[in-house]
Coordinates of C-alpha atoms in Angstrom, one line a residue:
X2 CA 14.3 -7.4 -22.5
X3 CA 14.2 -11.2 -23.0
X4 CA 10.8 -11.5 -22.6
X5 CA 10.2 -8.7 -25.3
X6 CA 12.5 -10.2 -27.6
X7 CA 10.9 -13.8 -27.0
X8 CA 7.4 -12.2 -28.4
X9 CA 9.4 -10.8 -31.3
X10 CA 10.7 -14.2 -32.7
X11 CA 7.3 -15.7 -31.5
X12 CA 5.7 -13.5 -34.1
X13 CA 8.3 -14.3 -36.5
X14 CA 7.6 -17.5 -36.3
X15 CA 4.0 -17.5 -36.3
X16 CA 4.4 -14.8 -39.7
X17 CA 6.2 -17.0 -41.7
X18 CA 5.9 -20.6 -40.4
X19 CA 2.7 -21.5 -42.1
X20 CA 2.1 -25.5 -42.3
X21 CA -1.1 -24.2 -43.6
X22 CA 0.7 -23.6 -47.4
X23 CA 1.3 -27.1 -47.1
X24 CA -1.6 -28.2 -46.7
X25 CA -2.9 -26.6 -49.6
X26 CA -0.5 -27.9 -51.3
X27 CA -1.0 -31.5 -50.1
X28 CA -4.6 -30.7 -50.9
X29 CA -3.6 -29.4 -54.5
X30 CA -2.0 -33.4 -54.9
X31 CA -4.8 -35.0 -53.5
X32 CA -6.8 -33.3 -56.8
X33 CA -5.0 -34.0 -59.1
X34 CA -4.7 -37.9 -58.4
X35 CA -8.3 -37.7 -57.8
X36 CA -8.9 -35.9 -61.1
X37 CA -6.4 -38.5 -62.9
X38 CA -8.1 -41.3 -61.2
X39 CA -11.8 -40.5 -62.5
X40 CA -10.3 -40.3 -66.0
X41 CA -8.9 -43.2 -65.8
X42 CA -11.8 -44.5 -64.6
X43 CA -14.6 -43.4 -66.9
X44 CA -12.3 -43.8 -70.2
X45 CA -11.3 -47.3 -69.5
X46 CA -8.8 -47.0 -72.5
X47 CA -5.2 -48.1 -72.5
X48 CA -4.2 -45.1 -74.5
X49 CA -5.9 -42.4 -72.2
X50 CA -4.4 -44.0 -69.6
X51 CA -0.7 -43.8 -70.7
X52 CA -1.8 -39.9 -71.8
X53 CA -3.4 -38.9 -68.7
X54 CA -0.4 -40.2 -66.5
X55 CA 2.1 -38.5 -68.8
X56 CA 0.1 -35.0 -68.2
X57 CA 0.1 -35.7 -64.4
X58 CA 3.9 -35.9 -63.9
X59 CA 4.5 -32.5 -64.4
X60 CA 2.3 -31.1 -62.1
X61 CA 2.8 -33.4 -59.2
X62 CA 6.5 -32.3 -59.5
X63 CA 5.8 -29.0 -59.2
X64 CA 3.3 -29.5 -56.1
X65 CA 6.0 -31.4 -54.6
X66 CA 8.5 -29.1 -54.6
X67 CA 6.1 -26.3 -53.4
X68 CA 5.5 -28.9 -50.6
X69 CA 9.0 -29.2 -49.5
X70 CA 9.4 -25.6 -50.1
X71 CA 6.8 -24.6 -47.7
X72 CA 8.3 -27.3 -44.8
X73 CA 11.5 -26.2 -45.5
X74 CA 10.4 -22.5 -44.4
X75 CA 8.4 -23.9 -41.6
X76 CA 11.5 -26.4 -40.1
X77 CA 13.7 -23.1 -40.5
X78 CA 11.4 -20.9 -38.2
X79 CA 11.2 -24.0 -35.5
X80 CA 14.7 -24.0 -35.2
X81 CA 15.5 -20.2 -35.3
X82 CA 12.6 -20.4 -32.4
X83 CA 14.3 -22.9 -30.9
X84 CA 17.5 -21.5 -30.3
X85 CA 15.7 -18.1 -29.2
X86 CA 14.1 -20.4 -26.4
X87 CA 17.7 -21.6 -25.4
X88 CA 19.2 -17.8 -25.5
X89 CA 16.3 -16.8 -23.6
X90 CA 16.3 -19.4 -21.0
X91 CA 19.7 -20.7 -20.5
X92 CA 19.9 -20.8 -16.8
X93 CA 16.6 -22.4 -16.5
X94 CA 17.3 -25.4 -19.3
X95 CA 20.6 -25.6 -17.6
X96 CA 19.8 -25.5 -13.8
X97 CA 16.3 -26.6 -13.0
X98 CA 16.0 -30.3 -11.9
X99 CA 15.1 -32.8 -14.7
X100 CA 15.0 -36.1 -12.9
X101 CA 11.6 -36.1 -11.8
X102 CA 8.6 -34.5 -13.2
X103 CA 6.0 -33.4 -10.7
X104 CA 3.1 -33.4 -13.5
X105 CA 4.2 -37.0 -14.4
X106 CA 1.6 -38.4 -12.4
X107 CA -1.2 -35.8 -13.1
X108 CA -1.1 -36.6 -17.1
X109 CA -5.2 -37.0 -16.7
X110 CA -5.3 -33.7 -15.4
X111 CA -3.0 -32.3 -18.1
X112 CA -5.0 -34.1 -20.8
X113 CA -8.5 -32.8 -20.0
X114 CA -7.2 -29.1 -19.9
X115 CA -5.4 -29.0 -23.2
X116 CA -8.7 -31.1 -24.3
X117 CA -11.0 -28.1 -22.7
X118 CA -8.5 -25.5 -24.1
X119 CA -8.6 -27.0 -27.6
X120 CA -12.7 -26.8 -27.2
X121 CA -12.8 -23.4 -25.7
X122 CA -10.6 -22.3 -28.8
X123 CA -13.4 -23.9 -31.0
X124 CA -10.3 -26.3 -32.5
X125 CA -13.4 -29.2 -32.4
X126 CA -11.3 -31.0 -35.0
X127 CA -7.8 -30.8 -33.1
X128 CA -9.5 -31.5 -29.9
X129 CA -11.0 -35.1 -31.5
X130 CA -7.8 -35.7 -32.5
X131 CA -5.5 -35.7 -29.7
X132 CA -8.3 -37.7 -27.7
X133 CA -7.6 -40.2 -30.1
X134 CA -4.5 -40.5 -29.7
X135 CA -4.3 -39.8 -26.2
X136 CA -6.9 -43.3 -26.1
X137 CA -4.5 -45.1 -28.4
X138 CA -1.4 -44.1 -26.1
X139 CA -3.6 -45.9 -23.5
X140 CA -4.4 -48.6 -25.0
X141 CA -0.6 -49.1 -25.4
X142 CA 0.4 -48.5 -21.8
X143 CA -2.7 -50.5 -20.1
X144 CA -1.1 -50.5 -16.7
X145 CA -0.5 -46.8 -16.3
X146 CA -4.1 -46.2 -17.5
X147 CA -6.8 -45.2 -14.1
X148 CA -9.5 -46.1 -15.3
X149 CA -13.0 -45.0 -13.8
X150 CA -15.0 -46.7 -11.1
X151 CA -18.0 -48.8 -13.2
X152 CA -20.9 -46.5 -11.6
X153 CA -18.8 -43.4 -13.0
X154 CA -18.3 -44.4 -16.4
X155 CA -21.4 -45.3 -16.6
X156 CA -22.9 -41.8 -15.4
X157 CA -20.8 -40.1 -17.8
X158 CA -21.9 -41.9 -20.4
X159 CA -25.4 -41.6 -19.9
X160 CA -24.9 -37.8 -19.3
X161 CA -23.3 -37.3 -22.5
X162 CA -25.4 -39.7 -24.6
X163 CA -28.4 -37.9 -23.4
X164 CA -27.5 -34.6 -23.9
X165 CA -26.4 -35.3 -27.2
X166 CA -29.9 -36.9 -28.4
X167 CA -31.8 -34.5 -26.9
X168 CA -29.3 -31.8 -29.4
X169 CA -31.7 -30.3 -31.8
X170 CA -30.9 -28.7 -34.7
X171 CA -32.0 -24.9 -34.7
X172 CA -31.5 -21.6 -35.9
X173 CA -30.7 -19.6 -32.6
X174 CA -27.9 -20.3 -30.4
X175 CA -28.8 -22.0 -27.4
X176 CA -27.4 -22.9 -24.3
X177 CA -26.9 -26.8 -23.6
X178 CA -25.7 -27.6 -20.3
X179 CA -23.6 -30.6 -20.5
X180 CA -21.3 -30.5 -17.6
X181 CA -22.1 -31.8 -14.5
X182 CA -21.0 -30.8 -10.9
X183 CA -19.8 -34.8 -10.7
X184 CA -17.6 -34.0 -14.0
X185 CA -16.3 -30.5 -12.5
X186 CA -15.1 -30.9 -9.8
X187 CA -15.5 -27.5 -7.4
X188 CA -13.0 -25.0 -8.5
X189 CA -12.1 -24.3 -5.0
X190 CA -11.0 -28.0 -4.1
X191 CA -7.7 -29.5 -4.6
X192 CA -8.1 -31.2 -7.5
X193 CA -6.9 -35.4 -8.0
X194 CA -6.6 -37.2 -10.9
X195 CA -9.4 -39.4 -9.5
X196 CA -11.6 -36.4 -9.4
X197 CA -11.3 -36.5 -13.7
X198 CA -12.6 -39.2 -15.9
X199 CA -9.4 -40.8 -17.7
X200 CA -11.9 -41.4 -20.7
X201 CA -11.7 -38.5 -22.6
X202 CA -14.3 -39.4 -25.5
X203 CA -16.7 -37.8 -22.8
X204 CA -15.6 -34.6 -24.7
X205 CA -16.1 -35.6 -27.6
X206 CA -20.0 -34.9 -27.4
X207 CA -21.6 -33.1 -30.1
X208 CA -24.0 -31.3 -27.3
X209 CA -20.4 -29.7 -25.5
X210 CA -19.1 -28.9 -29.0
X211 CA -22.0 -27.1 -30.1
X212 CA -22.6 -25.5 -26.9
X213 CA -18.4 -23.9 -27.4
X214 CA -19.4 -23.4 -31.4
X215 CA -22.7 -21.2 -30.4
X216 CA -20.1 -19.2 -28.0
X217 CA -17.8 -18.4 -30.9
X218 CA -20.6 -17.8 -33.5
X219 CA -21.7 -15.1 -31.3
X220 CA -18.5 -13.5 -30.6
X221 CA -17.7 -13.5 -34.3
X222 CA -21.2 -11.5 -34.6
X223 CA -19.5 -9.2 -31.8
X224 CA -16.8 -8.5 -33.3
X225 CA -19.1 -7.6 -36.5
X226 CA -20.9 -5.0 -34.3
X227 CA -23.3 -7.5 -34.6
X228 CA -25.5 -7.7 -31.2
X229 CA -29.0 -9.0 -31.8
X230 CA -27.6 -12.6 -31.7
X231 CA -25.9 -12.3 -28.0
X232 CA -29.2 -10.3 -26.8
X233 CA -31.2 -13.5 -28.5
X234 CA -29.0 -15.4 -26.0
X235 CA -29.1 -13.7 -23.2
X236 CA -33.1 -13.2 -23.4
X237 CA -33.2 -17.3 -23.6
X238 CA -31.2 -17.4 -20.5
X239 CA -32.2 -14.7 -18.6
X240 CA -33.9 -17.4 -15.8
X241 CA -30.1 -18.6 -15.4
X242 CA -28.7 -14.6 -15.6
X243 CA -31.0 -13.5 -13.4
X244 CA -30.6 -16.0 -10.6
X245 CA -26.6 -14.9 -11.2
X246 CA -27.6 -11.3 -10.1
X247 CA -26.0 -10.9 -14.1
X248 CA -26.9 -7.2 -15.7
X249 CA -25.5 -8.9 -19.5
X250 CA -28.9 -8.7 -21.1
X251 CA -29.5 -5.1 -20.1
X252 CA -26.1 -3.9 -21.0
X253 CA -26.6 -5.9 -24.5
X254 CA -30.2 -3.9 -24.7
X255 CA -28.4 -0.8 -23.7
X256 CA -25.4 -1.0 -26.4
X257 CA -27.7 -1.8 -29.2
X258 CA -30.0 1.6 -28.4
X259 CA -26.8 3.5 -28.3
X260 CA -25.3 1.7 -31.3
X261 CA -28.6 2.4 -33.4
X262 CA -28.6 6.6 -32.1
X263 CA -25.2 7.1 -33.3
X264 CA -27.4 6.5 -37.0
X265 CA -26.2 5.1 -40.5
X266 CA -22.9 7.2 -40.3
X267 CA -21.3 5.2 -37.4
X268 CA -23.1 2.0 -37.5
X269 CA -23.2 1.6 -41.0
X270 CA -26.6 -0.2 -40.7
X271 CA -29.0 0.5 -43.3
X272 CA -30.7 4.0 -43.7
X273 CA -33.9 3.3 -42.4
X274 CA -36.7 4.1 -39.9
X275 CA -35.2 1.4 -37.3
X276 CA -31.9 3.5 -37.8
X277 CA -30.7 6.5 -36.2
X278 CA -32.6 8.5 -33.4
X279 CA -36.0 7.8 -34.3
X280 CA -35.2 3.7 -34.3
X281 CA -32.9 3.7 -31.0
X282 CA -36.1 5.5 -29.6
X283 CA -38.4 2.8 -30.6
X284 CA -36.1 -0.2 -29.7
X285 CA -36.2 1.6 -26.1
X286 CA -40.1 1.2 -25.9
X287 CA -39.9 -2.6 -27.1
X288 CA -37.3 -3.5 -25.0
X289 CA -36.5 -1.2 -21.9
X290 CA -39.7 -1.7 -20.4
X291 CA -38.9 -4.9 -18.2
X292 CA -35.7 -3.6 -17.2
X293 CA -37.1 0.0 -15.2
X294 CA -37.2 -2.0 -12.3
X295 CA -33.4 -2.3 -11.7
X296 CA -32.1 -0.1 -13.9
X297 CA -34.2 2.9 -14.5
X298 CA -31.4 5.7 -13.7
X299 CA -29.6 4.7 -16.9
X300 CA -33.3 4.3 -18.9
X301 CA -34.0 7.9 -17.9
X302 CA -30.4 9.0 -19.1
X303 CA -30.6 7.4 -22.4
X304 CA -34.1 8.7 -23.3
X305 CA -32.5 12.4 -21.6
X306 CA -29.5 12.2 -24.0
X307 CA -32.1 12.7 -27.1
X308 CA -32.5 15.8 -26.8
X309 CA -28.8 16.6 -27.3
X310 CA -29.1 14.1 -30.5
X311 CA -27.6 17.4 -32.2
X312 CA -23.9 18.2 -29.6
X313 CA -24.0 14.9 -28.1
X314 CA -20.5 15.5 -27.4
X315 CA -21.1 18.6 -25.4
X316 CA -23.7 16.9 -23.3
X317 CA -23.8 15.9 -19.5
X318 CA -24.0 12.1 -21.3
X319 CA -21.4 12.3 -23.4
X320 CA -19.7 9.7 -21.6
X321 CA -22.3 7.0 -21.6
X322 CA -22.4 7.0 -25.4
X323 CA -18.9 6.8 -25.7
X324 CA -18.3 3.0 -26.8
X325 CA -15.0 2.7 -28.0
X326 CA -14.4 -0.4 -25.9
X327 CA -17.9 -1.4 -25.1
X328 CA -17.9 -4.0 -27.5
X329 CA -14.7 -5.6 -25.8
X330 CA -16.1 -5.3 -22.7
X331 CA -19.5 -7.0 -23.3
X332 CA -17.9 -9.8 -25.4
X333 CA -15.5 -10.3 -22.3
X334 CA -19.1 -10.4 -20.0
X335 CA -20.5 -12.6 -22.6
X336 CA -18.1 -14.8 -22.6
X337 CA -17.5 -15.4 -18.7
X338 CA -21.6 -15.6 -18.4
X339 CA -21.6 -18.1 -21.1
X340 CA -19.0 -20.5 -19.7
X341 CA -20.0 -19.8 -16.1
X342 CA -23.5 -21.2 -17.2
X343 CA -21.4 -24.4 -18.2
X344 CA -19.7 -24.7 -15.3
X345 CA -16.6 -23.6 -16.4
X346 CA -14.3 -20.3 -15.8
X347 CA -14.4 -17.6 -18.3
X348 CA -10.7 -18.1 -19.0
X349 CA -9.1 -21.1 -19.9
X350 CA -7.4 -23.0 -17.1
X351 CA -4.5 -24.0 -19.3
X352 CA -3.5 -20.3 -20.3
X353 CA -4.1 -18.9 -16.9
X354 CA -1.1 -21.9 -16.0
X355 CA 0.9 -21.0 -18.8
X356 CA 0.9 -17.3 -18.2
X357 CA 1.6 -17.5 -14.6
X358 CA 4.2 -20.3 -14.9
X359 CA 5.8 -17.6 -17.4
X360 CA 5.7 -14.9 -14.8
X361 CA 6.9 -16.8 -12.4
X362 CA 9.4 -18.7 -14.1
X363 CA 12.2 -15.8 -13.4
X364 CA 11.7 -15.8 -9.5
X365 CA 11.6 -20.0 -9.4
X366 CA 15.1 -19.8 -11.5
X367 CA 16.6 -17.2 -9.3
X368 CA 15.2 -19.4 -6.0
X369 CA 16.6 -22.7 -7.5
X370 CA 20.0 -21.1 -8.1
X371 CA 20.1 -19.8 -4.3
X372 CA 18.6 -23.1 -2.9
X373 CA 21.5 -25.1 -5.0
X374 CA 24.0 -22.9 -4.1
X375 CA 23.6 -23.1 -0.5
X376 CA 22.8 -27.6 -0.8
X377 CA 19.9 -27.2 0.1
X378 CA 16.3 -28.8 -1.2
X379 CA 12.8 -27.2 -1.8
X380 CA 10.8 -29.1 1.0
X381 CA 7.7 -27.2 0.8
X382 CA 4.8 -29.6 -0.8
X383 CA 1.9 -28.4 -1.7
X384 CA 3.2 -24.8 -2.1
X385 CA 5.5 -22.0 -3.1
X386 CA 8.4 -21.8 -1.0
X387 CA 8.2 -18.0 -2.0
X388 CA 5.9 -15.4 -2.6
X389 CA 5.3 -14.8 -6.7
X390 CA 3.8 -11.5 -8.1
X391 CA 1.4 -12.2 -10.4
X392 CA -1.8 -9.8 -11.6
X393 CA -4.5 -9.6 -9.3
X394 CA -6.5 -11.0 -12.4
X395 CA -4.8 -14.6 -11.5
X396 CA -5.3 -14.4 -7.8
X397 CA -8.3 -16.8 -7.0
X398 CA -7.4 -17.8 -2.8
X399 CA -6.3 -15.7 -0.6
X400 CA -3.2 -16.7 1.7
X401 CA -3.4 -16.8 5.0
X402 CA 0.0 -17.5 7.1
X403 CA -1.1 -18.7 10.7
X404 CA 0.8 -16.7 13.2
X405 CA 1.6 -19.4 16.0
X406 CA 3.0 -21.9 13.7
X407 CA 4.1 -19.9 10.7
X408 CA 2.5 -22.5 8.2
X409 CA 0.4 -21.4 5.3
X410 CA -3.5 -23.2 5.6
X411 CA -4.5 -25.5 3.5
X412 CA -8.0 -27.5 2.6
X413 CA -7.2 -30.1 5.2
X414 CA -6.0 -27.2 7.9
X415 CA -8.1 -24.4 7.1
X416 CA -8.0 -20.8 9.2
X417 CA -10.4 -20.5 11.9
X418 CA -11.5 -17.7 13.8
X419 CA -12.0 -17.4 17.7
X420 CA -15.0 -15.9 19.5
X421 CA -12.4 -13.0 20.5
X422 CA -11.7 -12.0 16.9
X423 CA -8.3 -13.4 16.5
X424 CA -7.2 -16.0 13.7
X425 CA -4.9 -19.5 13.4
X426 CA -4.7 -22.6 11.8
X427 CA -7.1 -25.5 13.3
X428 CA -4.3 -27.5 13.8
X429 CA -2.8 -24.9 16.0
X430 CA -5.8 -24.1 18.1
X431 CA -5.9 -27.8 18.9
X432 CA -2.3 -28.2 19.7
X433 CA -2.9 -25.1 22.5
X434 CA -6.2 -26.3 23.3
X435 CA -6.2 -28.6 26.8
X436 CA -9.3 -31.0 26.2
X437 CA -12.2 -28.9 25.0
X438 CA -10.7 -25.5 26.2
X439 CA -8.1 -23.6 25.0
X440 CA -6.7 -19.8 25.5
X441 CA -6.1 -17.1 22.9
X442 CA -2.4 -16.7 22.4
X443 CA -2.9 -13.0 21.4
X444 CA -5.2 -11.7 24.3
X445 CA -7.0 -13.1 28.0
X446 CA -9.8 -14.5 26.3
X447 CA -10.3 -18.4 26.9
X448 CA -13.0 -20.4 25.2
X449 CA -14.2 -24.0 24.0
X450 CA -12.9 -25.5 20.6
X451 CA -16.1 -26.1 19.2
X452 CA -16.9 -22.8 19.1
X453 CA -14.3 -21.6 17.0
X454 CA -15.4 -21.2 13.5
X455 CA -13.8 -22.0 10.0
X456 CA -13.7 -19.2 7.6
X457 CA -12.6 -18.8 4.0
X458 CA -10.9 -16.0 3.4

């Protein structure tokens, strides 16, 4: 109930706390100076001076208090917000240790995912704008600055300045890929602050922005019912989607036929001969012909499903042609093939971390509480101390537990398997092991360590 009422004053607070108002309104002065300014300027007369400052002062007032209005309004919701924050977390602001920060020495890391979150979000101008200040910070506090090796920051460099002079300006949206595997590190690694470039002007490349601004320009065509622009896409990159095993073209190809037979009356499109039956029919014989390799079950059931043009809602394919989330769905597709051919995940690091540190939040405060209670400390390092229930949609490793010493895996003592089928961590297999051999704990079978394999789960 918390949680729910949380989301109500987060909503309240988005409604009415709008620094946007005073913006305009700071905007509003800035044009009237401006104006005053010019005819000051151009009349270069003593008397129109004295006039045109007298006519300004009323105005400006009135912008002014409209300003402070507007920030009034906005400093009122932050701290109604604020104290709903306390009242909903009052055990954790209270209890939770505040002496040391386990993120302190990670603020790279932090950086470059609120700077990638900001991009992903298309917020190109907030994005520039906390990398500067994030470099001036830096500038201030040179001896807790990691810097980059000189062959690094000289790769990055020359990555970004190339891909943004070979940015050409074009009508299509194209795919520019800007990321390297040196820059991303593997998303299945533990990841080090000396694995990400402290020089976050890397990001600032016109080539990464326009590859995020293409993304969202497409989207927004989505969401428009728009789909010729995505299918432009896709057909640039189907090499890429291809090699992917990706369907997104063909399911792109396959909306737009049924989004042109449900005719004028759904799609709103023009009345014309590429409309309606007679145009989803001929878009099928342009475009379905280099897809009957893989997918020529669903060909033969669209062209089927014309002859029921008439009680398409009686027919055996009622079903397919019901696309009342389709265009969710292939804007969700579109979206994770577009940033997978970037390098990148199709959700945003940041929010998956924020969502899960919200769902998880409860179960660390009611473990912290226990732990205190009893005196004693969370020892566990690189993990939970505690399983945490979180959507299947945010599970990326599985866990194994090894059964002989009861400690979870990790990158540096991964789960391996035995010729007998059984499984343990390497570093117990080498602790039974006497010299090269070793015997199963779990059954007869003996064998030689080298020929137990590593797995991933």
């Amino acid at each position: 109930m918390a949680f729910l009422q949380l989301q109500k004053d987060l909503e309240k607070l988005i409604g009415s706390a709008k620094l946007s108002d005073a913006v305009q309104d700071v905007d509003k002065i800035i044009d009237l100076l401006t104006d005053a300014r010019e005819k000051v300027a151009s009349a270069n007369n003593p008397h129109t001076t004295n006039l045109t400052l007298a006519k300004l002062q009323n105005p400006i007032k009135e912008q002014l208090d409209g300003l402070n209005s507007d920030l009034r309004h906005v400093y009122k919701a932050q701290n109604e917000f604020n104290k709903a924050l306390k009242a909903a977390f009052p055990k954790a602001l209270g209890s939770l240790p505040t002496e040391h920060d386990p993120m302190q020495s990670h603020s790279t890391l932090i950086n470059r995912a609120i700077v990638m979150h900001l991009l992903r979000e298309g917020q190109f101008g907030v994005a520039s704008t906390f990398i500067n200040e994030v470099q001036q910070q830096s500038e201030l506090e040179p001896e807790h600055r990691q810097q980059p090796g000189p062959a690094q920051a000289q790769q990055l460099e020359s990555e970004f300045e190339s891909a943004s002079e070979s940015q050409q300006p074009s009508s299509k949206p194209n795919f520019h890929p800007v990321m390297s595997p040196e820059y991303l590190p593997p998303t299945d690694a533990i990841i080090t602050d000396a694995d990400i470039p402290s020089d976050l002007t890397a990001f600032q490349s016109q080539a990464l922005q326009s590859s995020f601004a293409d993304m969202y320009s497409i989207l927004s065509a989505l969401k428009a019912h728009n789909l010729l622009p995505a299918i432009s896409w896709a057909r640039e990159n189907c090499v890429e989607l291809e090699a992917r095993g990706s369907n997104l073209e063909f399911e792109l190809c396959k909306l737009q036929f049924i989004w042109l037979f449900k005719g004028p009356g759904i799609n709103g499109l023009p009345d014309t001969p590429e409309n309606g039956v007679q145009g989803a029919l001929q878009y099928a014989r342009e475009n379905f012909g280099r897809f009957q390799q893989r997918h020529l079950r669903e060909i033969r059931q669209l062209s089927a499903a014309i002859v029921y043009s008439q009680n398409l809602a009686d027919s055996p394919y009622s079903s397919i042609f019901d696309i009342s989330a389709a265009f969710d769905e292939v804007s969700a597709s579109f979206t994770r093939e577009f940033c997978s051919l970037l390098g990148l995940s199709a959700e945003s690091p940041l929010y998956v971390a924020v969502t899960a540190g919200a769902l998880a939040l409860p179960w660390l405060i009611k473990y912290n509480t226990k732990t205190k209670a009893k005196g004693t400390e969370w020892t566990t390092a690189n993990e939970l101390a505690f399983e945490t229930p979180l959507p299947r949609s945010m599970m990326y490793h599985s866990i194994f537990v090894c059964p002989v010493s009861k400690e979870q895996t990790t990158e540096s003592n991964p789960p391996v398997i035995l010729p007998c089928g059984h499984v343990l961590a390497k570093e117990s297999l080498h602790r039974l092991a006497k010299g090269s051999r070793y015997k199963c704990p779990y059954c007869p079978s003996e064998g030689v360590v080298k020929d137990a394999k590593e797995i991933i789960l």
